[in-house]
Coordinates of C-alpha atoms and ligand atoms in Angstrom, one line a residue:
M1138 CA 19.1 -11.8 -19.4
K1139 CA 19.1 -15.6 -20.1
H1140 CA 16.4 -18.2 -20.7
A1141 CA 15.7 -20.7 -18.1
Q1142 CA 16.0 -24.1 -19.7
L1143 CA 12.8 -25.3 -21.2
S1144 CA 11.8 -29.2 -21.4
A1145 CA 11.8 -30.4 -24.9
A1146 CA 8.2 -30.7 -24.7
D1147 CA 7.6 -27.2 -23.6
A1148 CA 9.9 -26.0 -26.1
H1149 CA 8.0 -27.9 -28.8
R1150 CA 4.8 -26.1 -27.6
V1151 CA 6.3 -22.6 -27.6
Y1152 CA 7.8 -23.0 -31.0
T1153 CA 5.0 -24.5 -32.5
A1154 CA 2.6 -21.6 -31.2
I1155 CA 5.2 -19.0 -32.8
A1156 CA 5.2 -20.8 -36.1
E1157 CA 1.5 -20.6 -36.2
L1158 CA 1.4 -16.8 -35.0
R1159 CA 3.9 -16.2 -37.7
A1160 CA 1.7 -17.5 -40.2
I1161 CA -1.0 -15.1 -39.0
L1162 CA 1.1 -12.0 -38.2
G1163 CA 3.8 -12.1 -40.6
A1164 CA 6.6 -9.5 -39.7
R1165 CA 4.4 -8.3 -36.8
L1166 CA 5.7 -11.3 -34.9
S1167 CA 9.3 -10.6 -33.6
T1168 CA 11.7 -12.9 -32.2
G1169 CA 14.5 -10.6 -32.4
E1170 CA 16.8 -10.3 -29.5
S1171 CA 16.4 -6.4 -28.9
V1172 CA 12.6 -6.4 -29.4
R1173 CA 12.2 -9.3 -27.0
G1174 CA 14.6 -7.3 -24.4
L1175 CA 12.3 -4.3 -24.7
H1176 CA 9.4 -6.5 -23.5
A1177 CA 11.4 -8.1 -20.6
R1178 CA 11.3 -5.2 -18.4
D1179 CA 9.0 -2.5 -17.2
N1180 CA 9.8 0.8 -15.1
S1181 CA 10.2 -1.4 -12.0
H1182 CA 13.3 -3.0 -10.4
H1183 CA 11.9 -6.4 -11.1
A1184 CA 14.0 -8.7 -13.3
G1185 CA 12.2 -11.4 -15.6
R1186 CA 12.8 -13.3 -18.7
L1187 CA 12.8 -12.7 -22.5
P1188 CA 9.4 -13.7 -23.9
D1189 CA 10.0 -16.0 -26.7
A1190 CA 8.3 -13.9 -29.2
V1191 CA 6.6 -10.4 -29.3
A1192 CA 3.2 -10.0 -31.2
F1193 CA 1.9 -6.8 -32.6
P1194 CA -1.7 -7.1 -33.2
E1195 CA -3.6 -4.3 -34.6
T1196 CA -7.5 -5.4 -34.0
T1197 CA -9.3 -7.3 -31.3
E1198 CA -9.7 -10.1 -33.7
E1199 CA -6.3 -10.4 -34.3
V1200 CA -5.6 -10.5 -30.3
A1201 CA -8.3 -13.3 -30.2
E1202 CA -6.5 -15.4 -32.9
I1203 CA -3.2 -15.0 -31.0
V1204 CA -4.9 -16.1 -27.7
R1205 CA -6.7 -19.1 -29.2
V1206 CA -3.2 -20.4 -30.7
A1207 CA -1.7 -19.7 -27.2
A1208 CA -4.5 -21.4 -25.5
R1209 CA -4.2 -24.5 -28.0
H1210 CA -0.7 -24.7 -27.1
R1211 CA -0.9 -23.9 -23.3
V1212 CA 1.5 -20.9 -24.0
A1213 CA 1.7 -18.0 -21.5
I1214 CA 0.7 -14.5 -22.8
V1215 CA 1.8 -11.4 -21.2
A1216 CA 0.2 -8.2 -22.0
F1217 CA 2.4 -5.3 -22.7
G1218 CA 1.1 -1.7 -22.8
A1219 CA 3.7 1.2 -22.6
G1220 CA 6.0 -0.8 -20.1
S1221 CA 5.7 2.0 -17.5
G1222 CA 4.5 0.0 -14.9
L1223 CA 6.3 -0.1 -11.4
E1224 CA 5.7 -3.7 -10.1
G1225 CA 6.9 -5.8 -12.9
G1226 CA 3.3 -6.9 -14.2
A1227 CA 4.4 -6.9 -17.9
V1228 CA 7.7 -8.7 -17.2
P1229 CA 7.4 -12.2 -18.1
V1230 CA 8.6 -14.7 -15.6
G1231 CA 8.2 -18.0 -17.8
A1232 CA 8.4 -19.1 -21.4
G1233 CA 5.8 -17.5 -23.4
I1234 CA 4.7 -14.4 -25.8
S1235 CA 4.4 -10.9 -25.1
I1236 CA 1.4 -9.2 -26.7
D1237 CA 2.5 -5.5 -27.4
T1238 CA -0.8 -3.4 -27.7
S1239 CA 0.7 -0.3 -29.2
G1240 CA -0.9 -1.1 -32.6
L1241 CA -4.3 -1.1 -31.0
N1242 CA -3.9 2.8 -31.5
R1243 CA -7.2 3.9 -32.9
I1244 CA -9.4 6.6 -31.3
H1245 CA -12.7 4.9 -32.3
D1246 CA -15.2 7.5 -31.3
I1247 CA -15.4 10.7 -29.5
G1248 CA -18.9 11.4 -28.3
A1249 CA -18.6 14.8 -26.9
G1250 CA -22.1 15.5 -26.2
D1251 CA -22.2 12.4 -24.2
M1252 CA -18.7 13.2 -22.9
I1253 CA -17.5 9.6 -23.9
A1254 CA -14.6 8.3 -25.9
R1255 CA -14.0 4.9 -27.0
V1256 CA -10.4 4.0 -27.8
G1257 CA -8.0 1.2 -28.4
A1258 CA -6.1 -0.2 -25.7
G1259 CA -2.7 0.8 -27.1
V1260 CA -3.8 4.6 -27.3
R1261 CA -1.7 6.6 -24.8
R1262 CA -3.2 9.1 -22.4
L1263 CA -1.3 12.1 -23.9
A1264 CA -2.6 11.3 -27.6
L1265 CA -6.1 11.0 -26.3
N1266 CA -6.1 14.4 -24.5
A1267 CA -4.4 15.9 -27.6
A1268 CA -7.3 14.5 -29.7
L1269 CA -9.8 15.9 -27.2
K1270 CA -8.2 19.4 -27.3
E1271 CA -10.9 21.1 -29.6
T1272 CA -13.7 19.7 -27.5
G1273 CA -13.0 21.4 -24.4
L1274 CA -13.0 18.0 -22.7
F1275 CA -10.3 15.9 -21.1
F1276 CA -9.6 12.5 -19.8
P1277 CA -8.4 13.1 -16.2
V1278 CA -6.7 10.2 -14.8
D1279 CA -3.0 11.0 -15.0
P1280 CA -0.4 8.5 -13.6
G1281 CA 2.7 10.8 -14.4
A1282 CA 4.0 8.3 -17.3
D1283 CA 2.5 8.3 -20.8
A1284 CA 0.7 5.1 -20.2
S1285 CA -1.6 3.2 -22.7
L1286 CA -5.3 3.4 -21.6
G1287 CA -5.4 -0.6 -21.8
G1288 CA -2.5 -0.6 -19.1
M1289 CA -4.0 2.0 -17.0
A1290 CA -7.2 0.2 -16.9
A1291 CA -5.4 -3.4 -16.2
T1292 CA -3.5 -1.7 -13.2
G1293 CA -6.5 0.4 -11.7
A1294 CA -4.1 3.5 -12.2
S1295 CA -4.8 6.9 -10.9
G1296 CA -2.5 9.8 -9.9
T1297 CA -2.4 13.4 -8.9
N1298 CA -6.2 14.1 -10.2
A1299 CA -7.7 11.2 -8.5
V1300 CA -8.7 13.4 -5.3
R1301 CA -11.2 15.2 -7.7
F1302 CA -12.1 12.9 -10.7
G1303 CA -11.5 9.3 -9.3
T1304 CA -9.4 6.5 -10.6
M1305 CA -9.7 4.4 -13.7
R1306 CA -12.5 2.3 -11.6
E1307 CA -14.6 5.5 -11.8
N1308 CA -13.9 6.5 -15.4
V1309 CA -14.1 3.5 -17.2
L1310 CA -17.7 2.8 -18.8
G1311 CA -16.8 -0.4 -20.5
L1312 CA -14.3 -2.6 -22.0
T1313 CA -13.7 -5.0 -24.9
V1314 CA -11.7 -8.1 -23.5
V1315 CA -10.4 -11.1 -25.0
T1316 CA -10.5 -14.2 -22.4
A1317 CA -8.1 -16.9 -22.0
D1318 CA -10.3 -19.2 -24.4
G1319 CA -10.0 -16.5 -27.2
K1320 CA -13.6 -15.2 -26.8
I1321 CA -14.5 -11.5 -27.5
V1322 CA -16.6 -10.1 -24.5
R1323 CA -18.0 -6.5 -24.3
T1324 CA -18.7 -5.1 -20.8
G1325 CA -20.5 -2.0 -19.5
S1326 CA -22.4 0.2 -22.1
L1327 CA -22.5 3.9 -23.0
A1328 CA -24.9 4.8 -20.2
R1329 CA -23.1 6.8 -17.3
K1330 CA -24.5 4.5 -14.6
S1331 CA -25.9 0.9 -14.7
S1332 CA -27.3 -1.7 -12.1
S1333 CA -27.4 -4.4 -14.6
G1334 CA -25.9 -7.7 -14.0
Y1335 CA -22.4 -8.6 -12.3
D1336 CA -19.9 -5.7 -13.1
L1337 CA -17.5 -7.4 -15.3
T1338 CA -15.8 -4.0 -16.1
R1339 CA -14.5 -3.5 -12.6
L1340 CA -13.7 -7.3 -12.5
F1341 CA -11.2 -6.7 -15.5
I1342 CA -9.9 -3.4 -14.1
G1343 CA -6.9 -3.9 -11.9
S1344 CA -6.6 -7.6 -13.0
E1345 CA -3.1 -6.8 -14.6
G1346 CA -3.6 -9.0 -17.5
T1347 CA -4.3 -12.0 -15.5
L1348 CA -8.0 -12.6 -16.6
G1349 CA -8.3 -11.1 -20.0
I1350 CA -6.6 -9.2 -22.7
I1351 CA -8.3 -5.8 -23.0
T1352 CA -8.5 -4.4 -26.5
A1353 CA -10.6 -1.3 -26.0
V1354 CA -11.9 0.9 -23.4
T1355 CA -14.9 3.3 -23.2
L1356 CA -13.8 6.2 -21.1
R1357 CA -15.8 8.8 -19.1
L1358 CA -14.6 12.7 -20.2
H1359 CA -14.7 15.7 -18.2
P1360 CA -14.9 19.5 -19.0
L1361 CA -11.2 20.8 -18.8
P1362 CA -11.6 22.9 -15.6
D1363 CA -10.1 26.5 -15.1
T1364 CA -7.4 26.0 -12.4
V1365 CA -5.8 27.9 -9.7
S1366 CA -2.9 26.9 -7.6
A1367 CA -1.2 27.5 -4.4
Y1368 CA 1.4 26.1 -2.1
A1369 CA 2.1 25.9 1.6
Q1370 CA 5.1 25.3 3.7
F1371 CA 4.5 23.9 7.2
E1372 CA 6.8 23.6 10.4
T1373 CA 6.0 19.7 10.5
L1374 CA 5.2 16.8 8.4
A1375 CA 2.1 16.2 10.8
G1376 CA 1.0 19.8 10.2
A1377 CA 0.9 19.4 6.3
V1378 CA -1.0 16.3 6.5
E1379 CA -3.6 17.4 9.2
A1380 CA -4.1 20.5 7.1
V1381 CA -5.2 18.3 4.3
V1382 CA -7.8 16.3 6.4
D1383 CA -9.1 19.6 7.8
I1384 CA -9.4 21.1 4.3
K1385 CA -11.4 18.0 3.0
R1386 CA -13.6 18.0 6.0
A1387 CA -14.4 21.8 5.5
G1388 CA -15.9 20.6 2.3
I1389 CA -13.5 22.5 0.0
A1390 CA -13.1 20.7 -3.3
L1391 CA -9.6 19.9 -4.3
G1392 CA -8.5 19.4 -7.7
K1393 CA -5.0 18.0 -6.6
V1394 CA -3.1 18.2 -3.3
E1395 CA 0.2 16.7 -3.4
L1396 CA 2.6 16.4 -0.2
L1397 CA 6.4 16.7 -0.7
D1398 CA 8.6 16.1 2.3
A1399 CA 11.6 18.4 3.4
A1400 CA 14.1 15.7 1.8
T1401 CA 12.2 16.3 -1.6
I1402 CA 12.1 20.1 -1.1
D1403 CA 16.0 20.1 -0.5
V1404 CA 16.4 18.5 -3.9
I1405 CA 14.3 20.9 -5.4
N1406 CA 16.3 23.7 -3.9
R1407 CA 19.5 22.2 -5.4
H1408 CA 18.2 22.0 -8.9
S1409 CA 15.9 24.9 -8.9
P1410 CA 17.4 27.4 -6.4
E1411 CA 15.5 30.5 -7.8
S1412 CA 12.4 28.5 -6.2
G1413 CA 13.5 29.8 -2.8
L1414 CA 11.6 27.5 -0.8
R1415 CA 12.5 26.7 3.1
S1416 CA 13.6 23.3 3.8
A1417 CA 10.2 22.2 5.2
P1418 CA 7.4 19.9 4.2
M1419 CA 4.9 21.4 1.5
L1420 CA 1.8 20.9 0.1
F1421 CA 1.1 21.8 -3.8
F1422 CA -2.7 22.6 -4.2
E1423 CA -4.8 23.0 -7.4
F1424 CA -8.3 24.2 -7.3
H1425 CA -10.6 23.9 -10.0
G1426 CA -13.1 26.6 -10.8
R1427 CA -12.8 30.3 -11.9
E1428 CA -10.6 32.5 -10.0
E1429 CA -13.4 34.7 -8.8
D1430 CA -15.1 31.5 -7.4
I1431 CA -12.2 30.3 -5.6
R1432 CA -11.1 33.6 -4.0
P1433 CA -13.9 33.2 -1.4
V1434 CA -12.5 29.9 0.0
A1435 CA -9.1 31.1 -0.1
D1436 CA -9.5 32.8 3.2
L1437 CA -10.7 29.6 4.8
I1438 CA -8.0 27.5 3.2
G1439 CA -5.5 30.2 4.7
E1440 CA -6.9 29.7 8.1
V1441 CA -6.6 26.0 8.1
V1442 CA -3.1 26.3 7.0
T1443 CA -2.2 28.9 9.5
A1444 CA -3.8 26.8 12.2
H1445 CA -1.5 23.9 11.3
R1446 CA 1.6 26.4 11.3
G1447 CA 1.8 26.7 7.6
V1448 CA 2.3 29.7 5.3
L1449 CA 0.0 29.6 2.0
S1450 CA 1.1 31.3 -1.1
W1451 CA -0.7 31.4 -4.5
A1452 CA 0.9 30.9 -7.7
E1453 CA -0.2 33.8 -9.6
G1454 CA -0.7 33.4 -13.4
H1455 CA -0.4 30.4 -15.9
A1456 CA 3.4 30.3 -15.9
A1457 CA 3.7 30.3 -12.3
Q1458 CA 1.4 27.5 -11.9
Q1459 CA 3.1 25.4 -14.8
A1460 CA 6.5 26.1 -13.0
L1461 CA 5.0 24.9 -9.5
W1462 CA 3.6 21.7 -11.1
N1463 CA 6.9 21.1 -13.1
L1464 CA 8.9 21.1 -9.9
R1465 CA 6.7 18.3 -8.4
R1466 CA 7.0 16.3 -11.9
D1467 CA 10.9 16.6 -12.0
A1468 CA 11.7 16.4 -8.2
L1469 CA 12.1 12.6 -8.0
G1470 CA 14.2 12.4 -11.5
W1471 CA 16.5 15.1 -9.8
A1472 CA 16.8 13.2 -6.6
K1473 CA 17.8 10.0 -8.7
A1474 CA 20.3 12.0 -10.8
D1475 CA 22.1 13.3 -7.3
R1476 CA 23.2 9.8 -6.6
A1477 CA 25.3 8.5 -9.1
G1478 CA 24.3 4.9 -10.1
A1479 CA 21.0 5.1 -8.2
R1480 CA 17.6 3.7 -9.3
A1481 CA 14.2 4.5 -7.9
W1482 CA 12.3 1.8 -5.7
P1483 CA 8.9 3.5 -5.1
T1484 CA 6.4 2.1 -2.5
D1485 CA 2.6 2.8 -3.0
V1486 CA 0.8 2.5 0.1
C1487 CA -2.9 4.0 0.7
V1488 CA -4.5 4.4 4.2
P1489 CA -7.5 6.1 5.6
V1490 CA -6.8 9.6 5.7
S1491 CA -7.4 9.7 9.4
A1492 CA -4.3 7.3 9.8
L1493 CA -1.9 9.1 7.1
A1494 CA -0.1 11.5 9.4
G1495 CA 0.9 8.7 12.0
V1496 CA 1.9 6.3 9.2
I1497 CA 4.1 8.8 7.2
L1498 CA 5.7 9.9 10.5
A1499 CA 6.4 6.2 11.5
T1500 CA 7.8 5.8 7.9
R1501 CA 10.0 9.0 8.2
E1502 CA 11.4 7.9 11.4
D1503 CA 12.1 4.3 10.2
I1504 CA 13.7 5.3 6.9
A1505 CA 16.2 7.6 8.8
A1506 CA 18.4 4.4 9.1
S1507 CA 18.2 3.6 5.4
P1508 CA 21.3 3.4 3.7
A1509 CA 19.7 4.6 0.5
P1510 CA 18.1 8.2 0.5
A1511 CA 14.2 8.1 0.7
Y1512 CA 11.9 10.8 -0.5
I1513 CA 8.1 11.1 0.7
V1514 CA 5.8 12.4 -1.8
G1515 CA 1.9 11.6 -1.8
H1516 CA -1.5 12.1 -3.4
V1517 CA -2.4 12.6 0.3
G1518 CA -6.1 13.8 -0.5
D1519 CA -6.6 10.1 -1.0
G1520 CA -4.3 8.9 1.8
N1521 CA -2.0 7.5 -1.0
F1522 CA 1.7 8.0 -0.5
H1523 CA 5.0 6.9 -2.3
C1524 CA 8.3 6.4 -0.3
V1525 CA 10.9 6.3 -2.9
F1526 CA 14.3 5.0 -2.1
M1527 CA 17.2 5.8 -4.6
L1528 CA 19.3 2.8 -4.2
R1529 CA 22.5 1.6 -5.5
D1530 CA 23.6 -2.0 -6.1
G1531 CA 24.1 -3.9 -2.8
E1532 CA 21.3 -1.8 -1.1
E1533 CA 18.6 -4.0 -2.4
D1534 CA 18.1 -6.2 0.9
A1535 CA 18.1 -3.3 3.2
V1536 CA 15.7 -1.2 1.2
H1537 CA 13.5 -4.5 0.8
V1538 CA 13.3 -4.6 4.7
F1539 CA 12.2 -0.9 4.8
A1540 CA 9.7 -1.4 1.9
D1541 CA 8.2 -4.4 3.5
R1542 CA 7.9 -2.5 6.8
I1543 CA 5.9 0.5 5.0
A1544 CA 3.6 -2.2 3.3
L1545 CA 2.8 -4.1 6.7
R1546 CA 2.5 -0.6 8.5
A1547 CA -0.4 0.3 5.7
I1548 CA -2.1 -3.0 6.3
E1549 CA -2.1 -2.6 10.1
A1550 CA -3.7 0.9 9.5
G1551 CA -6.5 -0.7 7.7
G1552 CA -5.0 0.2 4.4
T1553 CA -3.7 -1.2 1.3
V1554 CA -0.1 -2.1 -0.1
S1555 CA -1.0 -0.6 -3.6
G1556 CA -2.9 2.5 -3.8
E1557 CA -2.3 2.7 -7.7
H1558 CA 0.7 0.8 -9.3
G1559 CA -0.8 -2.7 -8.8
I1560 CA 0.3 -6.0 -7.3
G1561 CA 2.6 -7.2 -10.3
L1562 CA 5.4 -9.3 -8.9
G1563 CA 6.4 -7.1 -6.3
K1564 CA 3.5 -7.1 -3.7
R1565 CA 2.0 -10.7 -3.9
S1566 CA 3.4 -11.7 -0.7
Y1567 CA 1.0 -9.1 1.2
L1568 CA -2.1 -10.2 -0.6
E1569 CA -3.3 -12.7 1.9
R1570 CA -2.5 -10.3 5.0
E1571 CA -4.4 -7.5 3.3
H1572 CA -7.5 -9.3 2.0
G1573 CA -7.6 -12.4 4.3
T1574 CA -7.4 -16.2 3.3
E1575 CA -11.2 -16.3 2.2
A1576 CA -10.9 -13.3 -0.1
V1577 CA -7.8 -14.6 -1.8
A1578 CA -9.2 -18.0 -2.1
L1579 CA -12.2 -16.4 -4.0
M1580 CA -9.6 -14.6 -6.2
R1581 CA -8.3 -18.1 -7.1
A1582 CA -11.4 -19.5 -7.8
L1583 CA -12.3 -16.6 -10.3
K1584 CA -8.6 -17.1 -11.8
A1585 CA -9.1 -20.9 -12.2
T1586 CA -12.8 -20.3 -13.7
L1587 CA -11.6 -17.6 -16.4
D1588 CA -8.2 -19.0 -17.1
P1589 CA -8.1 -22.7 -16.2
D1590 CA -4.7 -23.5 -17.8
N1591 CA -3.2 -20.4 -16.1
I1592 CA -1.8 -18.8 -19.6
L1593 CA -2.7 -15.4 -19.0
N1594 CA 0.3 -13.5 -17.2
P1595 CA 1.1 -16.4 -15.0
G1596 CA 3.2 -15.6 -11.7
K1597 CA 1.5 -12.2 -11.3
V1598 CA -1.0 -10.8 -8.5
L1599 CA -1.8 -14.1 -6.7
P1600 CA 0.8 -15.4 -4.4
D1601 CA 2.5 -18.7 -4.6
A1602 CA 1.4 -21.0 -1.7
D1603 CA 4.7 -20.2 0.3
T1604 CA 5.0 -16.5 -0.6
Q1605 CA 5.4 -14.4 2.6
P1606 CA 6.5 -10.7 3.3
Y1607 CA 10.2 -10.2 2.8
S1608 CA 11.0 -9.4 6.4
I1609 CA 9.6 -12.6 7.8
H1610 CA 11.5 -14.5 5.1
A1611 CA 14.7 -12.5 5.9
I1612 CA 14.4 -13.4 9.6
Q1613 CA 14.0 -16.8 8.9
L1614 CA 17.1 -17.1 6.8
G1615 CA 18.9 -15.1 9.5
H1616 CA 19.6 -11.9 7.1
I1617 CA 18.0 -9.6 9.9
A1618 CA 17.5 -10.0 13.4
Ligands
FAD2065 C1 7.6 8.3 -13.7 C2 6.5 7.3 -13.3 C3 5.4 8.0 -12.6 C4 4.0 7.0 -12.2 N1 3.2 7.6 -11.5 C5 2.2 6.7 -11.2 C6 1.0 7.4 -10.9 O1 1.0 8.4 -10.0 N2 -0.1 6.6 -10.6 C7 -0.3 5.3 -11.2 O2 -1.3 4.7 -11.2 N3 0.9 4.8 -11.7 C8 2.0 5.5 -11.7 N4 2.9 5.0 -12.6 C9 3.0 3.6 -12.9 C10 2.3 3.3 -14.5 O3 2.3 4.6 -15.5 C11 0.9 2.7 -14.5 O4 1.0 1.7 -13.6 C12 0.4 2.5 -15.7 O5 -1.0 2.2 -15.7 C13 0.9 1.4 -16.4 O6 0.3 1.4 -17.9 P1 1.3 0.8 -19.1 O7 0.5 1.0 -20.3 O8 2.7 1.2 -19.1 O9 1.1 -0.7 -18.8 P2 2.4 -1.9 -18.5 O10 3.5 -1.5 -17.6 O11 2.7 -2.2 -20.0 O12 1.6 -3.0 -18.0 C14 1.1 -2.9 -16.6 C15 0.0 -4.2 -16.3 O13 -1.1 -4.3 -17.1 C16 -1.1 -5.3 -17.9 N5 -1.5 -4.9 -19.3 C17 -1.1 -3.9 -20.1 N6 -2.0 -3.7 -21.1 C18 -2.9 -4.4 -21.0 C19 -4.1 -4.6 -21.8 N7 -4.3 -4.2 -23.0 N8 -5.1 -6.0 -21.3 C20 -4.5 -6.4 -20.1 N9 -3.6 -6.1 -19.4 C21 -2.8 -5.3 -19.9 C22 0.4 -5.9 -18.1 O14 0.3 -7.3 -18.3 C23 0.8 -5.4 -16.7 O15 0.5 -6.6 -15.7 C24 4.1 5.8 -12.7 C25 5.2 5.4 -13.8 C26 6.3 6.0 -14.1 C27 7.3 5.4 -14.8

């Protein structure tokens, strides 16, 4: 990856800031090419630029000092958590400094009685849950990857558990944030609810490092539930999705409900033939509670599944449950491995549950023409699904058009272009269509107030004036009819 040419004045500002930061951080400021390379990408397909330096702070005060230096020299700062993001949020697009939060890794406090934990932004979710093991509590938000809690707050992450426990928005009680002028702000409290003042906590959640750098997070914990798992295979994709809607309407509490389309089940059968699944759409369920509490609702679930031409089976015992959820975890990795040289391009729309079946079916029909195989999986209890393309070099334009249509279809259905991955670089072109001109103008006004020199993760979330959805751009260029 090459540096774009900096003007002499810009280069001077960047290198002066780096020299000042070196005096503060010593060896915890790296300008080595390999370290910068690791901070020039995340788990997405988005290419960026090498940061000019990577800072490794260990305290909130150090983050504040770094930001003050950057602010003084008007140098961009990009927060970097675990780099597991899927929309290029942590990928620098211009000159500047990456702040790696991995050194903010202290678990400050576990209040088992209040079911609260306060942790550094760099603490990973698996490390937190390991530390909670003895308490019988856990932090439920699970984005699949072993992300940092700061990164999860910054993206408004969720995942398979959200249907039961909510997303980061519902599970963060407060934050410590360094603002663009290097001030330290504490939001929220230890109380489980509050109607005191503007909700600054939720202003920063989902802001993807563009409004402040999160250095600590206060989290809501939950008792670790007993779980019972089941799965159902359906004749049709519509049957599977409609069954979820009816189960929710019947008031049955779901711990998790995941959709896998027939193409994904075919992958599972190739890699795990002992699973013996039919090539048909499938739901994986997890119910929370003791087995004897759940059994009485089993008949009701069976009735709903049968009404939608499905067959319900229970995963008996811990090992069978584990094996079932491992299939969900491994399926997309196997799908990628099946196509030599392929990489994944995941989409991430969320629509009202009543519109979900129609949107998924329209997507499945549309992607039949895709040159890259595509797999649909989803946290369907929330109306959130991912259509994941496994593309090879040269297929980017075609996949971009399909991904674009998926996003536009979600907006038309009253939904959102991002259920959980965020906007980053990848989804900026849809922001105005989804939220409207006035709402985006208000977002711009907030950004200008909190970060007037645009030093915090510039080029992310908010669209440039001429940004528009890819297919419209491609039609104008004559790339597609
Ligand atoms: C296999 C796989 C499966 C995934 N499944 C899901 C899923 O089901 N649900 C889901 O929500 N996500 C999912 N993701 C995406 C990803 O794990 C989440 O977006 C996660 O929240 C990112 O956390 P991170 O620490 O890796 O952040 P990064 O990727 O490092 O950064 C993400 C964004 O947050 C900003 N940021 C990071 N730390 C801070 C901070 N301390 N302060 C301010 N801004 C910060 C960055 O600048 C960037 O804009 C998946 C990713 C992978 C690889």
